[in-house]
Amino acid sequence: MSDVKLICDKSFSEVDQEVVDCFIEFQQALIDNDSDRLNEIVLDGVEFTNLIGKAQSKKEFLSQVTEEILVFTDSEILDPTILFDDEDTASLIATVRLTIKFYGNDRKMISNNVASFQKTDGKWHISKWDT
């Protein structure tokens, strides 16, 4: 059972759905605190912009997740839009409602997300995530 809900009335093309599915997998890996899956989905060198606007490296962000400083408990992705620069680069733009614990404090957050994707070896990977 997934802790990530896609709330959307749109139907997606096959390639659009691949990008959406990658983002859902990423969100679920955050919730599951699955560092192996996160390392697989997120490209090296990725920069994250967190909820307070601070830029973090992949290593910094993932250490906050694996050390349970940031604990994701559920995610709702609202009406994503997929844009392609070419066949191997795409962006997903959506409002995301997250429930997280940050240093033990429960927070429900709604943020506008832009996730960038790069297709390598036939699979989509996250190359940037701004919340």
GROMACS .gro file of N, CA and C in nm:
model
  393
    1MET      N    1   0.085  -0.118   0.000
    1MET     CA    2   0.000   0.000   0.000
    1MET      C    3   0.089   0.124   0.000
    2SER      N    4   0.052   0.218  -0.081
    2SER     CA    5   0.131   0.339  -0.094
    2SER      C    6   0.084   0.447   0.003
    3ASP      N    7   0.180   0.521   0.057
    3ASP     CA    8   0.150   0.636   0.141
    3ASP      C    9   0.146   0.764   0.059
    4VAL      N   10   0.160   0.749  -0.073
    4VAL     CA   11   0.160   0.863  -0.165
    4VAL      C   12   0.030   0.857  -0.246
    5LYS      N   13  -0.041   0.967  -0.246
    5LYS     CA   14  -0.166   0.974  -0.322
    5LYS      C   15  -0.150   1.073  -0.436
    6LEU      N   16  -0.192   1.030  -0.553
    6LEU     CA   17  -0.196   1.117  -0.669
    6LEU      C   18  -0.340   1.163  -0.684
    7ILE      N   19  -0.361   1.293  -0.670
    7ILE     CA   20  -0.495   1.350  -0.680
    7ILE      C   21  -0.499   1.430  -0.809
    8CYS      N   22  -0.565   1.369  -0.909
    8CYS     CA   23  -0.559   1.427  -1.043
    8CYS      C   24  -0.667   1.365  -1.130
    9ASP      N   25  -0.733   1.448  -1.208
    9ASP     CA   26  -0.833   1.399  -1.302
    9ASP      C   27  -0.777   1.384  -1.443
   10LYS      N   28  -0.653   1.422  -1.464
   10LYS     CA   29  -0.591   1.414  -1.596
   10LYS      C   30  -0.556   1.270  -1.630
   11SER      N   31  -0.551   1.243  -1.759
   11SER     CA   32  -0.491   1.118  -1.803
   11SER      C   33  -0.357   1.155  -1.867
   12PHE      N   34  -0.259   1.070  -1.845
   12PHE     CA   35  -0.123   1.099  -1.891
   12PHE      C   36  -0.084   1.007  -2.006
   13SER      N   37   0.003   1.059  -2.093
   13SER     CA   38   0.063   0.974  -2.194
   13SER      C   39   0.155   0.874  -2.123
   14GLU      N   40   0.200   0.775  -2.193
   14GLU     CA   41   0.287   0.674  -2.133
   14GLU      C   42   0.414   0.736  -2.075
   15VAL      N   43   0.477   0.825  -2.150
   15VAL     CA   44   0.602   0.885  -2.103
   15VAL      C   45   0.576   0.983  -1.988
   16ASP      N   46   0.465   1.057  -1.993
   16ASP     CA   47   0.429   1.143  -1.880
   16ASP      C   48   0.409   1.059  -1.754
   17GLN      N   49   0.341   0.945  -1.769
   17GLN     CA   50   0.315   0.857  -1.655
   17GLN      C   51   0.445   0.803  -1.596
   18GLU      N   52   0.545   0.777  -1.680
   18GLU     CA   53   0.675   0.731  -1.630
   18GLU      C   54   0.737   0.834  -1.536
   19VAL      N   55   0.728   0.962  -1.573
   19VAL     CA   56   0.782   1.070  -1.490
   19VAL      C   57   0.702   1.080  -1.359
   20VAL      N   58   0.570   1.076  -1.370
   20VAL     CA   59   0.485   1.081  -1.250
   20VAL      C   60   0.518   0.964  -1.158
   21ASP      N   61   0.531   0.844  -1.215
   21ASP     CA   62   0.562   0.726  -1.136
   21ASP      C   63   0.697   0.739  -1.065
   22CYS      N   64   0.795   0.798  -1.132
   22CYS     CA   65   0.926   0.819  -1.069
   22CYS      C   66   0.913   0.912  -0.948
   23PHE      N   67   0.833   1.018  -0.963
   23PHE     CA   68   0.814   1.112  -0.851
   23PHE      C   69   0.740   1.044  -0.736
   24ILE      N   70   0.641   0.962  -0.768
   24ILE     CA   71   0.570   0.887  -0.665
   24ILE      C   72   0.667   0.792  -0.593
   25GLU      N   73   0.751   0.722  -0.669
   25GLU     CA   74   0.851   0.632  -0.608
   25GLU      C   75   0.945   0.709  -0.516
   26PHE      N   76   0.986   0.827  -0.560
   26PHE     CA   77   1.074   0.912  -0.479
   26PHE      C   78   1.006   0.950  -0.348
   27GLN      N   79   0.881   0.995  -0.358
   27GLN     CA   80   0.808   1.033  -0.237
   27GLN      C   81   0.791   0.912  -0.144
   28GLN      N   82   0.759   0.794  -0.200
   28GLN     CA   83   0.743   0.675  -0.118
   28GLN      C   84   0.874   0.634  -0.054
   29ALA      N   85   0.984   0.646  -0.126
   29ALA     CA   86   1.116   0.613  -0.069
   29ALA      C   87   1.150   0.707   0.046
   30LEU      N   88   1.109   0.834   0.037
   30LEU     CA   89   1.127   0.927   0.149
   30LEU      C   90   1.048   0.879   0.270
   31ILE      N   91   0.924   0.841   0.248
   31ILE     CA   92   0.838   0.794   0.357
   31ILE      C   93   0.893   0.665   0.418
   32ASP      N   94   0.942   0.576   0.333
   32ASP     CA   95   0.996   0.447   0.379
   32ASP      C   96   1.136   0.460   0.438
   33ASN      N   97   1.196   0.580   0.425
   33ASN     CA   98   1.333   0.601   0.470
   33ASN      C   99   1.426   0.498   0.405
   34ASP      N  100   1.405   0.478   0.275
   34ASP     CA  101   1.477   0.377   0.197
   34ASP      C  102   1.596   0.442   0.127
   35SER      N  103   1.709   0.445   0.195
   35SER     CA  104   1.826   0.515   0.142
   35SER      C  105   1.877   0.451   0.013
   36ASP      N  106   1.869   0.319   0.001
   36ASP     CA  107   1.914   0.254  -0.123
   36ASP      C  108   1.828   0.299  -0.241
   37ARG      N  109   1.698   0.300  -0.222
   37ARG     CA  110   1.608   0.341  -0.330
   37ARG      C  111   1.626   0.490  -0.362
   38LEU      N  112   1.643   0.572  -0.259
   38LEU     CA  113   1.666   0.715  -0.282
   38LEU      C  114   1.794   0.738  -0.362
   39ASN      N  115   1.901   0.667  -0.327
   39ASN     CA  116   2.026   0.681  -0.401
   39ASN      C  117   2.012   0.637  -0.545
   40GLU      N  118   1.924   0.540  -0.569
   40GLU     CA  119   1.899   0.492  -0.704
   40GLU      C  120   1.819   0.593  -0.785
   41ILE      N  121   1.720   0.655  -0.723
   41ILE     CA  122   1.630   0.747  -0.794
   41ILE      C  123   1.694   0.883  -0.816
   42VAL      N  124   1.770   0.931  -0.718
   42VAL     CA  125   1.826   1.066  -0.722
   42VAL      C  126   1.968   1.062  -0.778
   43LEU      N  127   1.993   1.141  -0.881
   43LEU     CA  128   2.126   1.146  -0.941
   43LEU      C  129   2.225   1.211  -0.846
   44ASP      N  130   2.351   1.171  -0.856
   44ASP     CA  131   2.457   1.237  -0.780
   44ASP      C  132   2.469   1.381  -0.826
   45GLY      N  133   2.505   1.469  -0.736
   45GLY     CA  134   2.521   1.610  -0.769
   45GLY      C  135   2.391   1.689  -0.762
   46VAL      N  136   2.282   1.623  -0.726
   46VAL     CA  137   2.153   1.692  -0.718
   46VAL      C  138   2.155   1.793  -0.605
   47GLU      N  139   2.093   1.907  -0.631
   47GLU     CA  140   2.075   2.007  -0.527
   47GLU      C  141   1.927   2.013  -0.491
   48PHE      N  142   1.898   2.008  -0.364
   48PHE     CA  143   1.763   2.018  -0.313
   48PHE      C  144   1.743   2.157  -0.258
   49THR      N  145   1.627   2.214  -0.279
   49THR     CA  146   1.589   2.337  -0.211
   49THR      C  147   1.477   2.298  -0.116
   50ASN      N  148   1.504   2.310   0.013
   50ASN     CA  149   1.407   2.261   0.111
   50ASN      C  150   1.295   2.361   0.136
   51LEU      N  151   1.208   2.326   0.229
   51LEU     CA  152   1.087   2.404   0.253
   51LEU      C  153   1.112   2.545   0.305
   52ILE      N  154   1.231   2.570   0.359
   52ILE     CA  155   1.261   2.705   0.405
   52ILE      C  156   1.355   2.779   0.309
   53GLY      N  157   1.374   2.720   0.189
   53GLY     CA  158   1.452   2.786   0.085
   53GLY      C  159   1.601   2.761   0.091
   54LYS      N  160   1.646   2.673   0.178
   54LYS     CA  161   1.789   2.644   0.190
   54LYS      C  162   1.829   2.538   0.087
   55ALA      N  163   1.937   2.566   0.016
   55ALA     CA  164   1.990   2.468  -0.080
   55ALA      C  165   2.073   2.365  -0.004
   56GLN      N  166   2.055   2.238  -0.041
   56GLN     CA  167   2.129   2.129   0.022
   56GLN      C  168   2.179   2.033  -0.085
   57SER      N  169   2.291   1.972  -0.058
   57SER     CA  170   2.341   1.868  -0.148
   57SER      C  171   2.259   1.741  -0.127
   58LYS      N  172   2.270   1.649  -0.219
   58LYS     CA  173   2.204   1.519  -0.205
   58LYS      C  174   2.245   1.453  -0.074
   59LYS      N  175   2.374   1.456  -0.045
   59LYS     CA  176   2.424   1.392   0.077
   59LYS      C  177   2.363   1.454   0.202
   60GLU      N  178   2.358   1.589   0.208
   60GLU     CA  179   2.300   1.657   0.325
   60GLU      C  180   2.153   1.623   0.342
   61PHE      N  181   2.078   1.630   0.232
   61PHE     CA  182   1.935   1.605   0.241
   61PHE      C  183   1.908   1.460   0.281
   62LEU      N  184   1.974   1.366   0.214
   62LEU     CA  185   1.949   1.225   0.244
   62LEU      C  186   1.995   1.187   0.384
   63SER      N  187   2.098   1.253   0.435
   63SER     CA  188   2.139   1.223   0.573
   63SER      C  189   2.032   1.270   0.672
   64GLN      N  190   1.964   1.382   0.643
   64GLN     CA  191   1.855   1.425   0.731
   64GLN      C  192   1.740   1.324   0.729
   65VAL      N  193   1.719   1.261   0.615
   65VAL     CA  194   1.613   1.160   0.604
   65VAL      C  195   1.656   1.032   0.676
   66THR      N  196   1.776   0.982   0.646
   66THR     CA  197   1.818   0.854   0.705
   66THR      C  198   1.845   0.865   0.855
   67GLU      N  199   1.885   0.983   0.901
   67GLU     CA  200   1.907   1.002   1.045
   67GLU      C  201   1.777   1.040   1.117
   68GLU      N  202   1.667   1.043   1.041
   68GLU     CA  203   1.533   1.072   1.091
   68GLU      C  204   1.520   1.210   1.155
   69ILE      N  205   1.598   1.305   1.105
   69ILE     CA  206   1.577   1.445   1.140
   69ILE      C  207   1.452   1.493   1.067
   70LEU      N  208   1.440   1.450   0.942
   70LEU     CA  209   1.321   1.473   0.860
   70LEU      C  210   1.253   1.338   0.841
   71VAL      N  211   1.131   1.325   0.890
   71VAL     CA  212   1.055   1.200   0.877
   71VAL      C  213   0.929   1.230   0.797
   72PHE      N  214   0.922   1.174   0.679
   72PHE     CA  215   0.805   1.191   0.593
   72PHE      C  216   0.704   1.082   0.626
   73THR      N  217   0.576   1.118   0.643
   73THR     CA  218   0.476   1.016   0.676
   73THR      C  219   0.368   1.000   0.570
   74ASP      N  220   0.338   1.101   0.492
   74ASP     CA  221   0.249   1.084   0.378
   74ASP      C  222   0.264   1.200   0.281
   75SER      N  223   0.217   1.177   0.159
   75SER     CA  224   0.232   1.276   0.053
   75SER      C  225   0.109   1.270  -0.037
   76GLU      N  226   0.060   1.387  -0.075
   76GLU     CA  227  -0.045   1.399  -0.175
   76GLU      C  228   0.006   1.490  -0.286
   77ILE      N  229   0.008   1.437  -0.406
   77ILE     CA  230   0.054   1.511  -0.524
   77ILE      C  231  -0.070   1.557  -0.598
   78LEU      N  232  -0.085   1.689  -0.613
   78LEU     CA  233  -0.205   1.747  -0.671
   78LEU      C  234  -0.180   1.796  -0.814
   79ASP      N  235  -0.256   1.742  -0.907
   79ASP     CA  236  -0.260   1.789  -1.046
   79ASP      C  237  -0.122   1.819  -1.106
   80PRO      N  238  -0.035   1.720  -1.116
   80PRO     CA  239   0.096   1.747  -1.174
   80PRO      C  240   0.088   1.781  -1.323
   81THR      N  241   0.179   1.866  -1.365
   81THR     CA  242   0.198   1.899  -1.505
   81THR      C  243   0.338   1.855  -1.542
   82ILE      N  244   0.352   1.788  -1.655
   82ILE     CA  245   0.482   1.740  -1.700
   82ILE      C  246   0.522   1.821  -1.824
   83LEU      N  247   0.643   1.874  -1.821
   83LEU     CA  248   0.698   1.950  -1.934
   83LEU      C  249   0.828   1.884  -1.978
   84PHE      N  250   0.850   1.875  -2.108
   84PHE     CA  251   0.971   1.812  -2.161
   84PHE      C  252   1.058   1.915  -2.231
   85ASP      N  253   1.188   1.914  -2.200
   85ASP     CA  254   1.285   1.994  -2.276
   85ASP      C  255   1.326   1.916  -2.400
   86ASP      N  256   1.343   1.787  -2.384
   86ASP     CA  257   1.370   1.695  -2.493
   86ASP      C  258   1.330   1.556  -2.443
   87GLU      N  259   1.362   1.452  -2.517
   87GLU     CA  260   1.313   1.319  -2.478
   87GLU      C  261   1.380   1.263  -2.352
   88ASP      N  262   1.489   1.327  -2.308
   88ASP     CA  263   1.561   1.277  -2.191
   88ASP      C  264   1.561   1.371  -2.071
   89THR      N  265   1.493   1.485  -2.081
   89THR     CA  266   1.484   1.577  -1.968
   89THR      C  267   1.340   1.628  -1.955
   90ALA      N  268   1.293   1.629  -1.832
   90ALA     CA  269   1.155   1.670  -1.807
   90ALA      C  270   1.147   1.739  -1.671
   91SER      N  271   1.036   1.808  -1.651
   91SER     CA  272   1.006   1.871  -1.522
   91SER      C  273   0.864   1.833  -1.483
   92LEU      N  274   0.844   1.812  -1.354
   92LEU     CA  275   0.711   1.789  -1.298
   92LEU      C  276   0.683   1.908  -1.207
   93ILE      N  277   0.570   1.971  -1.230
   93ILE     CA  278   0.528   2.085  -1.149
   93ILE      C  279   0.397   2.046  -1.081
   94ALA      N  280   0.393   2.057  -0.949
   94ALA     CA  281   0.272   2.018  -0.876
   94ALA      C  282   0.272   2.081  -0.738
   95THR      N  283   0.154   2.093  -0.683
   95THR     CA  284   0.140   2.124  -0.541
   95THR      C  285   0.147   1.990  -0.468
   96VAL      N  286   0.224   1.987  -0.360
   96VAL     CA  287   0.238   1.864  -0.282
   96VAL      C  288   0.206   1.896  -0.137
   97ARG      N  289   0.118   1.814  -0.080
   97ARG     CA  290   0.088   1.823   0.063
   97ARG      C  291   0.166   1.712   0.132
   98LEU      N  292   0.255   1.751   0.218
   98LEU     CA  293   0.340   1.656   0.290
   98LEU      C  294   0.310   1.661   0.438
   99THR      N  295   0.315   1.546   0.500
   99THR     CA  296   0.314   1.540   0.645
   99THR      C  297   0.453   1.493   0.685
  100ILE      N  298   0.521   1.575   0.764
  100ILE     CA  299   0.657   1.543   0.806
  100ILE      C  300   0.674   1.571   0.954
  101LYS      N  301   0.775   1.506   1.008
  101LYS     CA  302   0.823   1.541   1.142
  101LYS      C  303   0.962   1.599   1.121
  102PHE      N  304   0.983   1.716   1.176
  102PHE     CA  305   1.112   1.783   1.167
  102PHE      C  306   1.159   1.807   1.309
  103TYR      N  307   1.267   1.740   1.346
  103TYR     CA  308   1.316   1.744   1.484
  103TYR      C  309   1.204   1.711   1.582
  104GLY      N  310   1.122   1.609   1.546
  104GLY     CA  311   1.017   1.561   1.635
  104GLY      C  312   0.887   1.637   1.632
  105ASN      N  313   0.880   1.747   1.559
  105ASN     CA  314   0.756   1.826   1.552
  105ASN      C  315   0.678   1.790   1.426
  106ASP      N  316   0.550   1.753   1.443
  106ASP     CA  317   0.465   1.722   1.329
  106ASP      C  318   0.429   1.849   1.253
  107ARG      N  319   0.437   1.839   1.121
  107ARG     CA  320   0.402   1.952   1.035
  107ARG      C  321   0.327   1.901   0.913
  108LYS      N  322   0.221   1.970   0.878
  108LYS     CA  323   0.154   1.949   0.750
  108LYS      C  324   0.194   2.068   0.664
  109MET      N  325   0.251   2.038   0.550
  109MET     CA  326   0.301   2.145   0.465
  109MET      C  327   0.243   2.132   0.325
  110ILE      N  328   0.211   2.244   0.268
  110ILE     CA  329   0.168   2.249   0.128
  110ILE      C  330   0.272   2.333   0.057
  111SER      N  331   0.330   2.276  -0.048
  111SER     CA  332   0.432   2.351  -0.120
  111SER      C  333   0.420   2.329  -0.270
  112ASN      N  334   0.462   2.429  -0.343
  112ASN     CA  335   0.471   2.417  -0.487
  112ASN      C  336   0.604   2.352  -0.518
  113ASN      N  337   0.599   2.242  -0.590
  113ASN     CA  338   0.718   2.164  -0.619
  113ASN      C  339   0.752   2.170  -0.766
  114VAL      N  340   0.880   2.178  -0.793
  114VAL     CA  341   0.931   2.158  -0.928
  114VAL      C  342   1.040   2.053  -0.916
  115ALA      N  343   1.016   1.941  -0.981
  115ALA     CA  344   1.114   1.833  -0.982
  115ALA      C  345   1.164   1.819  -1.125
  116SER      N  346   1.296   1.819  -1.140
  116SER     CA  347   1.356   1.799  -1.271
  116SER      C  348   1.402   1.655  -1.283
  117PHE      N  349   1.391   1.601  -1.403
  117PHE     CA  350   1.422   1.461  -1.428
  117PHE      C  351   1.518   1.447  -1.546
  118GLN      N  352   1.603   1.347  -1.537
  118GLN     CA  353   1.695   1.312  -1.644
  118GLN      C  354   1.679   1.163  -1.670
  119LYS      N  355   1.664   1.127  -1.795
  119LYS     CA  356   1.653   0.985  -1.830
  119LYS      C  357   1.791   0.932  -1.863
  120THR      N  358   1.834   0.832  -1.787
  120THR     CA  359   1.963   0.768  -1.812
  120THR      C  360   1.941   0.617  -1.810
  121ASP      N  361   2.003   0.550  -1.904
  121ASP     CA  362   1.991   0.404  -1.916
  121ASP      C  363   1.844   0.360  -1.919
  122GLY      N  364   1.760   0.441  -1.984
  122GLY     CA  365   1.620   0.406  -2.002
  122GLY      C  366   1.531   0.429  -1.881
  123LYS      N  367   1.587   0.487  -1.773
  123LYS     CA  368   1.508   0.512  -1.652
  123LYS      C  369   1.513   0.659  -1.615
  124TRP      N  370   1.403   0.709  -1.559
  124TRP     CA  371   1.396   0.847  -1.513
  124TRP      C  372   1.457   0.858  -1.374
  125HIS      N  373   1.533   0.965  -1.354
  125HIS     CA  374   1.596   0.994  -1.225
  125HIS      C  375   1.572   1.141  -1.192
  126ILE      N  376   1.566   1.170  -1.064
  126ILE     CA  377   1.550   1.308  -1.022
  126ILE      C  378   1.685   1.378  -1.029
  127SER      N  379   1.686   1.493  -1.097
  127SER     CA  380   1.811   1.571  -1.110
  127SER      C  381   1.804   1.702  -1.032
  128LYS      N  382   1.686   1.736  -0.981
  128LYS     CA  383   1.670   1.856  -0.897
  128LYS      C  384   1.532   1.852  -0.834
  129TRP      N  385   1.521   1.902  -0.710
  129TRP     CA  386   1.389   1.910  -0.644
  129TRP      C  387   1.382   2.038  -0.565
  130ASP      N  388   1.291   2.124  -0.604
  130ASP     CA  389   1.265   2.249  -0.532
  130ASP      C  390   1.127   2.240  -0.470
  131THR      N  391   1.120   2.266  -0.338
  131THR     CA  392   0.992   2.267  -0.271
  131THR      C  393   0.957   2.408  -0.231
   0.00000   0.00000   0.00000
